[in-house]
PDB file of C-alpha atoms in Angstrom:
ATOM      1  CA  MET A   1     193.238  89.365 172.784  1.00 72.00           C
ATOM      2  CA  LYS A   2     191.755  89.710 176.140  1.00 84.00           C
ATOM      3  CA  PRO A   3     189.509  86.469 176.930  1.00 92.00           C
ATOM      4  CA  ILE A   4     185.756  87.105 177.672  1.00 94.00           C
ATOM      5  CA  ILE A   5     185.863  84.162 180.130  1.00 94.00           C
ATOM      6  CA  LYS A   6     188.986  82.827 182.006  1.00 95.00           C
ATOM      7  CA  LEU A   7     189.228  80.161 184.646  1.00 95.00           C
ATOM      8  CA  GLU A   8     192.412  80.344 186.754  1.00 95.00           C
ATOM      9  CA  ASP A   9     193.281  77.298 188.873  1.00 95.00           C
ATOM     10  CA  VAL A  10     189.595  76.664 189.527  1.00 95.00           C
ATOM     11  CA  TRP A  11     188.942  73.886 192.190  1.00 96.00           C
ATOM     12  CA  LYS A  12     185.491  72.596 193.167  1.00 96.00           C
ATOM     13  CA  ILE A  13     185.316  70.311 196.136  1.00 95.00           C
ATOM     14  CA  TYR A  14     182.136  68.818 197.355  1.00 92.00           C
ATOM     15  CA  GLU A  15     181.794  67.467 200.897  1.00 90.00           C
ATOM     16  CA  LEU A  16     179.573  64.453 201.176  1.00 85.00           C
ATOM     17  CA  GLY A  17     179.697  63.699 204.956  1.00 86.00           C
ATOM     18  CA  GLU A  18     183.287  62.826 205.823  1.00 87.00           C
ATOM     19  CA  VAL A  19     184.062  62.250 201.940  1.00 91.00           C
ATOM     20  CA  LYS A  20     185.433  65.070 199.847  1.00 91.00           C
ATOM     21  CA  VAL A  21     184.978  64.738 195.996  1.00 91.00           C
ATOM     22  CA  GLU A  22     187.172  66.945 193.927  1.00 93.00           C
ATOM     23  CA  ALA A  23     185.103  67.708 190.878  1.00 94.00           C
ATOM     24  CA  LEU A  24     187.490  70.115 189.526  1.00 95.00           C
ATOM     25  CA  ARG A  25     191.365  70.145 190.303  1.00 94.00           C
ATOM     26  CA  GLY A  26     192.985  73.301 189.080  1.00 94.00           C
ATOM     27  CA  LEU A  27     191.164  73.817 185.879  1.00 94.00           C
ATOM     28  CA  ASN A  28     192.552  76.745 183.574  1.00 94.00           C
ATOM     29  CA  LEU A  29     190.375  77.769 180.698  1.00 92.00           C
ATOM     30  CA  GLU A  30     190.333  80.788 178.371  1.00 93.00           C
ATOM     31  CA  VAL A  31     187.624  81.573 175.883  1.00 93.00           C
ATOM     32  CA  HIS A  32     187.852  84.431 173.490  1.00 93.00           C
ATOM     33  CA  ARG A  33     185.044  86.719 172.272  1.00 93.00           C
ATOM     34  CA  GLY A  34     183.400  85.429 169.231  1.00 94.00           C
ATOM     35  CA  GLU A  35     184.854  81.865 169.548  1.00 94.00           C
ATOM     36  CA  PHE A  36     182.788  78.488 169.134  1.00 94.00           C
ATOM     37  CA  LEU A  37     184.760  76.315 171.884  1.00 94.00           C
ATOM     38  CA  THR A  38     183.869  72.729 172.858  1.00 94.00           C
ATOM     39  CA  VAL A  39     184.564  71.539 176.288  1.00 94.00           C
ATOM     40  CA  PHE A  40     184.762  67.750 175.882  1.00 92.00           C
ATOM     41  CA  GLY A  41     184.950  64.974 178.583  1.00 90.00           C
ATOM     42  CA  LYS A  42     183.657  61.649 179.393  1.00 88.00           C
ATOM     43  CA  SER A  43     181.343  60.862 182.347  1.00 86.00           C
ATOM     44  CA  GLY A  44     183.045  61.780 185.547  1.00 88.00           C
ATOM     45  CA  SER A  45     185.664  64.199 183.847  1.00 91.00           C
ATOM     46  CA  GLY A  46     184.097  67.223 185.596  1.00 92.00           C
ATOM     47  CA  LYS A  47     182.560  68.806 182.441  1.00 92.00           C
ATOM     48  CA  SER A  48     179.243  69.540 184.074  1.00 89.00           C
ATOM     49  CA  THR A  49     180.803  71.177 187.133  1.00 93.00           C
ATOM     50  CA  ALA A  50     182.909  73.161 184.537  1.00 93.00           C
ATOM     51  CA  LEU A  51     179.602  74.167 182.869  1.00 91.00           C
ATOM     52  CA  ASN A  52     178.416  75.510 186.261  1.00 91.00           C
ATOM     53  CA  MET A  53     181.527  77.550 186.631  1.00 93.00           C
ATOM     54  CA  ILE A  54     181.539  78.983 183.278  1.00 92.00           C
ATOM     55  CA  GLY A  55     177.816  79.842 183.285  1.00 92.00           C
ATOM     56  CA  ALA A  56     178.060  81.415 186.739  1.00 90.00           C
ATOM     57  CA  LEU A  57     175.701  78.845 188.095  1.00 90.00           C
ATOM     58  CA  ASP A  58     178.131  78.176 190.992  1.00 90.00           C
ATOM     59  CA  ILE A  59     181.155  79.421 192.601  1.00 91.00           C
ATOM     60  CA  PRO A  60     184.567  77.741 192.972  1.00 95.00           C
ATOM     61  CA  THR A  61     185.912  76.388 196.265  1.00 95.00           C
ATOM     62  CA  LYS A  62     189.277  78.209 195.228  1.00 95.00           C
ATOM     63  CA  GLY A  63     190.506  79.796 192.240  1.00 96.00           C
ATOM     64  CA  ARG A  64     189.236  82.711 189.985  1.00 96.00           C
ATOM     65  CA  ILE A  65     186.696  83.091 187.409  1.00 95.00           C
ATOM     66  CA  TYR A  66     186.642  86.200 185.175  1.00 94.00           C
ATOM     67  CA  LEU A  67     183.766  87.315 182.876  1.00 92.00           C
ATOM     68  CA  ASP A  68     184.691  90.313 180.713  1.00 90.00           C
ATOM     69  CA  GLY A  69     187.690  91.003 183.012  1.00 89.00           C
ATOM     70  CA  LYS A  70     185.556  91.091 186.180  1.00 91.00           C
ATOM     71  CA  ASN A  71     186.363  88.635 188.901  1.00 93.00           C
ATOM     72  CA  ILE A  72     182.848  86.850 189.688  1.00 92.00           C
ATOM     73  CA  SER A  73     184.353  84.100 191.827  1.00 91.00           C
ATOM     74  CA  ARG A  74     182.826  85.453 195.015  1.00 87.00           C
ATOM     75  CA  LEU A  75     179.659  87.205 194.027  1.00 88.00           C
ATOM     76  CA  GLU A  76     176.395  86.426 195.907  1.00 88.00           C
ATOM     77  CA  GLU A  77     173.683  84.325 194.157  1.00 88.00           C
ATOM     78  CA  SER A  78     171.509  87.382 193.429  1.00 88.00           C
ATOM     79  CA  ASP A  79     174.265  89.172 191.752  1.00 88.00           C
ATOM     80  CA  LEU A  80     175.170  85.951 189.768  1.00 89.00           C
ATOM     81  CA  ALA A  81     171.452  85.783 188.669  1.00 87.00           C
ATOM     82  CA  GLN A  82     171.680  89.203 187.234  1.00 87.00           C
ATOM     83  CA  LEU A  83     174.841  88.546 185.504  1.00 87.00           C
ATOM     84  CA  ARG A  84     173.452  85.272 183.947  1.00 89.00           C
ATOM     85  CA  GLY A  85     170.363  87.157 182.815  1.00 88.00           C
ATOM     86  CA  LYS A  86     172.236  89.796 180.934  1.00 89.00           C
ATOM     87  CA  LYS A  87     175.475  88.230 179.761  1.00 92.00           C
ATOM     88  CA  ILE A  88     174.611  84.426 179.320  1.00 94.00           C
ATOM     89  CA  GLY A  89     172.180  82.491 177.196  1.00 95.00           C
ATOM     90  CA  PHE A  90     171.622  78.737 178.056  1.00 95.00           C
ATOM     91  CA  VAL A  91     170.576  75.895 175.752  1.00 95.00           C
ATOM     92  CA  PHE A  92     169.848  72.649 177.583  1.00 91.00           C
ATOM     93  CA  GLN A  93     169.757  68.979 176.576  1.00 90.00           C
ATOM     94  CA  ILE A  94     166.210  68.605 177.927  1.00 91.00           C
ATOM     95  CA  PHE A  95     165.040  72.008 176.509  1.00 93.00           C
ATOM     96  CA  ASN A  96     163.626  73.349 179.662  1.00 93.00           C
ATOM     97  CA  LEU A  97     160.733  74.911 177.986  1.00 97.00           C
ATOM     98  CA  ILE A  98     157.424  75.721 179.938  1.00 97.00           C
ATOM     99  CA  PRO A  99     154.661  73.456 178.800  1.00 97.00           C
ATOM    100  CA  SER A 100     151.844  75.963 179.202  1.00 97.00           C
ATOM    101  CA  LEU A 101     153.568  78.600 177.086  1.00 97.00           C
ATOM    102  CA  THR A 102     153.765  78.823 173.251  1.00 98.00           C
ATOM    103  CA  ALA A 103     157.075  78.961 171.470  1.00 98.00           C
ATOM    104  CA  LEU A 104     156.614  82.832 171.120  1.00 98.00           C
ATOM    105  CA  GLU A 105     155.899  83.104 175.013  1.00 97.00           C
ATOM    106  CA  ASN A 106     158.915  80.819 175.893  1.00 97.00           C
ATOM    107  CA  VAL A 107     161.320  83.101 174.017  1.00 97.00           C
ATOM    108  CA  MET A 108     159.789  86.272 175.344  1.00 96.00           C
ATOM    109  CA  LEU A 109     160.107  85.045 178.988  1.00 95.00           C
ATOM    110  CA  PRO A 110     163.767  85.953 179.603  1.00 94.00           C
ATOM    111  CA  MET A 111     162.933  89.542 178.366  1.00 94.00           C
ATOM    112  CA  VAL A 112     160.308  89.928 181.190  1.00 92.00           C
ATOM    113  CA  PHE A 113     163.024  89.779 183.841  1.00 87.00           C
ATOM    114  CA  GLN A 114     165.121  92.469 181.967  1.00 88.00           C
ATOM    115  CA  GLU A 115     161.937  94.671 182.047  1.00 84.00           C
ATOM    116  CA  MET A 116     161.700  95.109 178.239  1.00 90.00           C
ATOM    117  CA  ASN A 117     158.095  96.164 177.217  1.00 94.00           C
ATOM    118  CA  ARG A 118     155.714  93.824 175.679  1.00 94.00           C
ATOM    119  CA  ALA A 119     155.614  95.053 172.202  1.00 95.00           C
ATOM    120  CA  GLU A 120     159.542  94.958 171.994  1.00 95.00           C
ATOM    121  CA  ARG A 121     159.346  91.530 173.534  1.00 96.00           C
ATOM    122  CA  ILE A 122     157.055  90.233 170.858  1.00 96.00           C
ATOM    123  CA  LYS A 123     158.938  91.845 167.976  1.00 96.00           C
ATOM    124  CA  ARG A 124     162.251  90.430 169.124  1.00 96.00           C
ATOM    125  CA  ALA A 125     160.813  87.005 169.763  1.00 97.00           C
ATOM    126  CA  GLU A 126     159.172  86.757 166.394  1.00 97.00           C
ATOM    127  CA  LYS A 127     162.529  87.714 164.762  1.00 96.00           C
ATOM    128  CA  LEU A 128     164.506  85.181 166.711  1.00 96.00           C
ATOM    129  CA  LEU A 129     162.005  82.516 165.872  1.00 97.00           C
ATOM    130  CA  ARG A 130     162.388  83.422 162.233  1.00 95.00           C
ATOM    131  CA  ASP A 131     166.316  83.137 162.647  1.00 94.00           C
ATOM    132  CA  VAL A 132     165.884  79.454 163.682  1.00 95.00           C
ATOM    133  CA  GLN A 133     163.450  78.730 160.906  1.00 93.00           C
ATOM    134  CA  LEU A 134     160.416  78.378 163.142  1.00 95.00           C
ATOM    135  CA  GLU A 135     158.176  81.310 162.291  1.00 93.00           C
ATOM    136  CA  HIS A 136     155.319  78.814 161.190  1.00 95.00           C
ATOM    137  CA  ARG A 137     155.214  77.287 164.828  1.00 95.00           C
ATOM    138  CA  ILE A 138     155.298  80.293 167.063  1.00 96.00           C
ATOM    139  CA  HIS A 139     151.891  79.705 168.570  1.00 97.00           C
ATOM    140  CA  HIS A 140     152.429  76.047 169.310  1.00 97.00           C
ATOM    141  CA  LYS A 141     153.139  74.625 172.674  1.00 97.00           C
ATOM    142  CA  PRO A 142     156.224  72.320 173.410  1.00 97.00           C
ATOM    143  CA  ASN A 143     153.977  69.270 173.346  1.00 97.00           C
ATOM    144  CA  GLU A 144     153.002  70.211 169.711  1.00 97.00           C
ATOM    145  CA  LEU A 145     156.612  70.444 168.484  1.00 97.00           C
ATOM    146  CA  SER A 146     159.148  67.722 167.510  1.00 96.00           C
ATOM    147  CA  GLY A 147     162.414  67.428 169.578  1.00 95.00           C
ATOM    148  CA  GLY A 148     164.294  69.466 166.936  1.00 95.00           C
ATOM    149  CA  GLU A 149     161.698  72.175 166.942  1.00 96.00           C
ATOM    150  CA  ARG A 150     161.778  72.319 170.813  1.00 96.00           C
ATOM    151  CA  GLN A 151     165.455  72.740 170.589  1.00 96.00           C
ATOM    152  CA  ARG A 152     165.244  75.625 168.122  1.00 96.00           C
ATOM    153  CA  VAL A 153     162.861  77.358 170.431  1.00 97.00           C
ATOM    154  CA  SER A 154     165.436  76.926 173.254  1.00 97.00           C
ATOM    155  CA  ILE A 155     168.255  78.462 171.061  1.00 96.00           C
ATOM    156  CA  ALA A 156     165.835  81.317 170.139  1.00 96.00           C
ATOM    157  CA  ARG A 157     165.231  81.837 173.914  1.00 97.00           C
ATOM    158  CA  ALA A 158     169.061  81.721 174.785  1.00 96.00           C
ATOM    159  CA  LEU A 159     169.494  84.719 172.376  1.00 95.00           C
ATOM    160  CA  ALA A 160     166.462  86.519 173.943  1.00 95.00           C
ATOM    161  CA  ASN A 161     168.503  89.157 175.874  1.00 94.00           C
ATOM    162  CA  ASN A 162     171.285  89.418 173.264  1.00 93.00           C
ATOM    163  CA  PRO A 163     173.986  87.768 175.579  1.00 94.00           C
ATOM    164  CA  ASP A 164     177.675  87.898 175.105  1.00 92.00           C
ATOM    165  CA  VAL A 165     177.904  84.128 175.473  1.00 94.00           C
ATOM    166  CA  VAL A 166     175.748  81.112 174.549  1.00 95.00           C
ATOM    167  CA  LEU A 167     176.352  77.911 176.575  1.00 95.00           C
ATOM    168  CA  ALA A 168     175.034  74.717 175.140  1.00 95.00           C
ATOM    169  CA  ASP A 169     174.815  71.696 177.330  1.00 93.00           C
ATOM    170  CA  GLU A 170     174.804  68.410 175.463  1.00 94.00           C
ATOM    171  CA  PRO A 171     172.490  70.365 172.848  1.00 94.00           C
ATOM    172  CA  THR A 172     171.797  67.296 170.798  1.00 94.00           C
ATOM    173  CA  GLY A 173     171.670  64.712 173.685  1.00 91.00           C
ATOM    174  CA  ASN A 174     167.845  64.174 173.194  1.00 91.00           C
ATOM    175  CA  LEU A 175     167.786  64.234 169.359  1.00 94.00           C
ATOM    176  CA  ASP A 176     168.399  61.563 166.679  1.00 93.00           C
ATOM    177  CA  SER A 177     171.654  61.840 164.690  1.00 92.00           C
ATOM    178  CA  LYS A 178     169.904  63.603 161.525  1.00 93.00           C
ATOM    179  CA  THR A 179     168.108  66.301 163.747  1.00 95.00           C
ATOM    180  CA  GLY A 180     171.208  66.617 165.784  1.00 94.00           C
ATOM    181  CA  ASP A 181     173.252  67.557 162.737  1.00 93.00           C
ATOM    182  CA  GLU A 182     170.660  70.009 161.716  1.00 94.00           C
ATOM    183  CA  ILE A 183     170.669  71.683 165.118  1.00 94.00           C
ATOM    184  CA  MET A 184     174.544  71.893 165.014  1.00 94.00           C
ATOM    185  CA  ASP A 185     174.477  73.421 161.564  1.00 93.00           C
ATOM    186  CA  LEU A 186     172.056  75.938 162.989  1.00 93.00           C
ATOM    187  CA  PHE A 187     174.519  76.694 165.748  1.00 93.00           C
ATOM    188  CA  LYS A 188     177.284  77.229 163.105  1.00 92.00           C
ATOM    189  CA  ASN A 189     175.070  79.474 161.118  1.00 90.00           C
ATOM    190  CA  LEU A 190     174.041  81.500 164.136  1.00 89.00           C
ATOM    191  CA  HIS A 191     177.478  81.838 165.327  1.00 91.00           C
ATOM    192  CA  LYS A 192     178.531  83.168 161.876  1.00 90.00           C
ATOM    193  CA  LYS A 193     175.550  85.677 161.691  1.00 89.00           C
ATOM    194  CA  PHE A 194     175.533  86.988 165.307  1.00 87.00           C
ATOM    195  CA  LYS A 195     179.326  86.570 166.051  1.00 89.00           C
ATOM    196  CA  LYS A 196     178.380  85.178 169.657  1.00 91.00           C
ATOM    197  CA  THR A 197     180.734  83.361 171.861  1.00 94.00           C
ATOM    198  CA  ILE A 198     179.406  79.801 171.890  1.00 95.00           C
ATOM    199  CA  ILE A 199     180.814  77.170 174.452  1.00 95.00           C
ATOM    200  CA  MET A 200     179.424  73.722 173.969  1.00 95.00           C
ATOM    201  CA  VAL A 201     179.830  71.127 176.767  1.00 94.00           C
ATOM    202  CA  THR A 202     179.619  67.480 175.540  1.00 93.00           C
ATOM    203  CA  HIS A 203     180.791  63.766 175.759  1.00 91.00           C
ATOM    204  CA  ASP A 204     179.920  63.255 172.006  1.00 91.00           C
ATOM    205  CA  MET A 205     183.095  63.201 169.944  1.00 87.00           C
ATOM    206  CA  SER A 206     181.056  63.634 166.621  1.00 88.00           C
ATOM    207  CA  LEU A 207     180.149  67.263 167.754  1.00 90.00           C
ATOM    208  CA  ILE A 208     183.702  68.457 168.166  1.00 89.00           C
ATOM    209  CA  LYS A 209     183.973  69.061 164.189  1.00 88.00           C
ATOM    210  CA  PHE A 210     181.639  71.948 164.705  1.00 90.00           C
ATOM    211  CA  SER A 211     183.697  74.127 166.812  1.00 90.00           C
ATOM    212  CA  GLN A 212     186.974  75.935 166.295  1.00 91.00           C
ATOM    213  CA  ARG A 213     188.834  74.623 169.345  1.00 92.00           C
ATOM    214  CA  THR A 214     188.376  71.878 171.852  1.00 92.00           C
ATOM    215  CA  TYR A 215     189.337  71.631 175.550  1.00 91.00           C
ATOM    216  CA  ILE A 216     189.649  67.962 176.916  1.00 92.00           C
ATOM    217  CA  LEU A 217     188.941  67.470 180.318  1.00 92.00           C
ATOM    218  CA  LYS A 218     189.834  64.333 182.417  1.00 90.00           C
ATOM    219  CA  ASP A 219     189.759  64.021 186.348  1.00 90.00           C
ATOM    220  CA  GLY A 220     188.563  67.574 186.866  1.00 91.00           C
ATOM    221  CA  LYS A 221     191.369  69.328 184.889  1.00 87.00           C
ATOM    222  CA  ASP A 222     192.313  70.200 181.344  1.00 79.00           C
ATOM    223  CA  ILE A 223     194.796  67.837 179.699  1.00 75.00           C
ATOM    224  CA  LYS A 224     195.025  69.332 176.266  1.00 76.00           C
ATOM    225  CA  THR A 225     193.582  71.803 173.811  1.00 81.00           C
ATOM    226  CA  LEU A 226     193.038  70.811 170.305  1.00 69.00           C
ATOM    227  CA  LYS A 227     192.398  72.607 166.977  1.00 73.00           C
ATOM    228  CA  GLY A 228     191.404  71.473 163.483  1.00 62.00           C
ATOM    229  CA  LYS A 229     190.523  67.972 162.599  1.00 61.00           C
ATOM    230  CA  ILE A 230     190.502  65.697 165.765  1.00 62.00           C
ATOM    231  CA  THR A 231     190.716  61.819 165.825  1.00 59.00           C
ATOM    232  CA  ARG A 232     189.866  59.344 168.611  1.00 61.00           C
ATOM    233  CA  GLU A 233     193.507  58.720 169.175  1.00 59.00           C
ATOM    234  CA  MET A 234     194.001  62.509 169.927  1.00 61.00           C
ATOM    235  CA  ILE A 235     191.475  62.468 172.655  1.00 63.00           C
ATOM    236  CA  ALA A 236     192.423  59.249 174.350  1.00 59.00           C
TER     237      ALA A 236
END
C-alpha cells in the first residue's frame, strides 16, 4: 500500500554561527493511510524536528518528503501553508486556543481560511464538539474550561477541515494522568470512527500502547520500528 507520508533520507542542519547542528541525520519514515503511529524519542532525539517535517512546517536541508505521493520538499511557505490547511490537522501540547473566542468559535476558525460559509461552519463545529463530548461547553471560552476540555476543543479544531492526517504533539503533556488517559481513549475512538491517519510525537512511553506502530528516534535518525506490546528494554 502506498504511504500517505514518506520521508526519504531527510536531513535538517541548523547553522548557529560557525556551529552546525544536525537535528535530523538521514531520517526514513513511512506512514500509511488510516494508521495510528507514534514517533517516540527522548529530549534531543530529533522528534520535534521530525514533527516539523511531517507536518510541512519546515523543509529539509536535504532529502525528500512526500505527501500523498507529491514531493513537498522544496515548496514555498505559501504553498506549504495551503497544504497544511487542507491536509493536516494539529493538536498541540499547550492547546493554542484563542482566549477571546468560545470553543465553538475556535473550532470554526480553520474553516474561515478555507472559505466555508458561516452556516456550514457552525453546523460542522457543533457536530465536532459533540464528537468529543463537549456539546455542553460550546459557548465557553478557554479560561472557563479544564485542561482536558481545552484539549478536546483542540482535537475538534484539528478535524475542522476534514484533514487526511492529524498530528498530535505531546497531546497529554499538560494534563494529569487520568485526564491524559481519557484524551488518549478519545484519540483511539476518533481514529476508529473517522479512519484518520494519526501521528503522535511523544517522549512519554506510557502513550505508546495506544498506537499501532512506533518509530524510535535517537540522534536524529530512526533506530527501530516496533509493533505490539513494547517494553522499556525494547526502547533502550
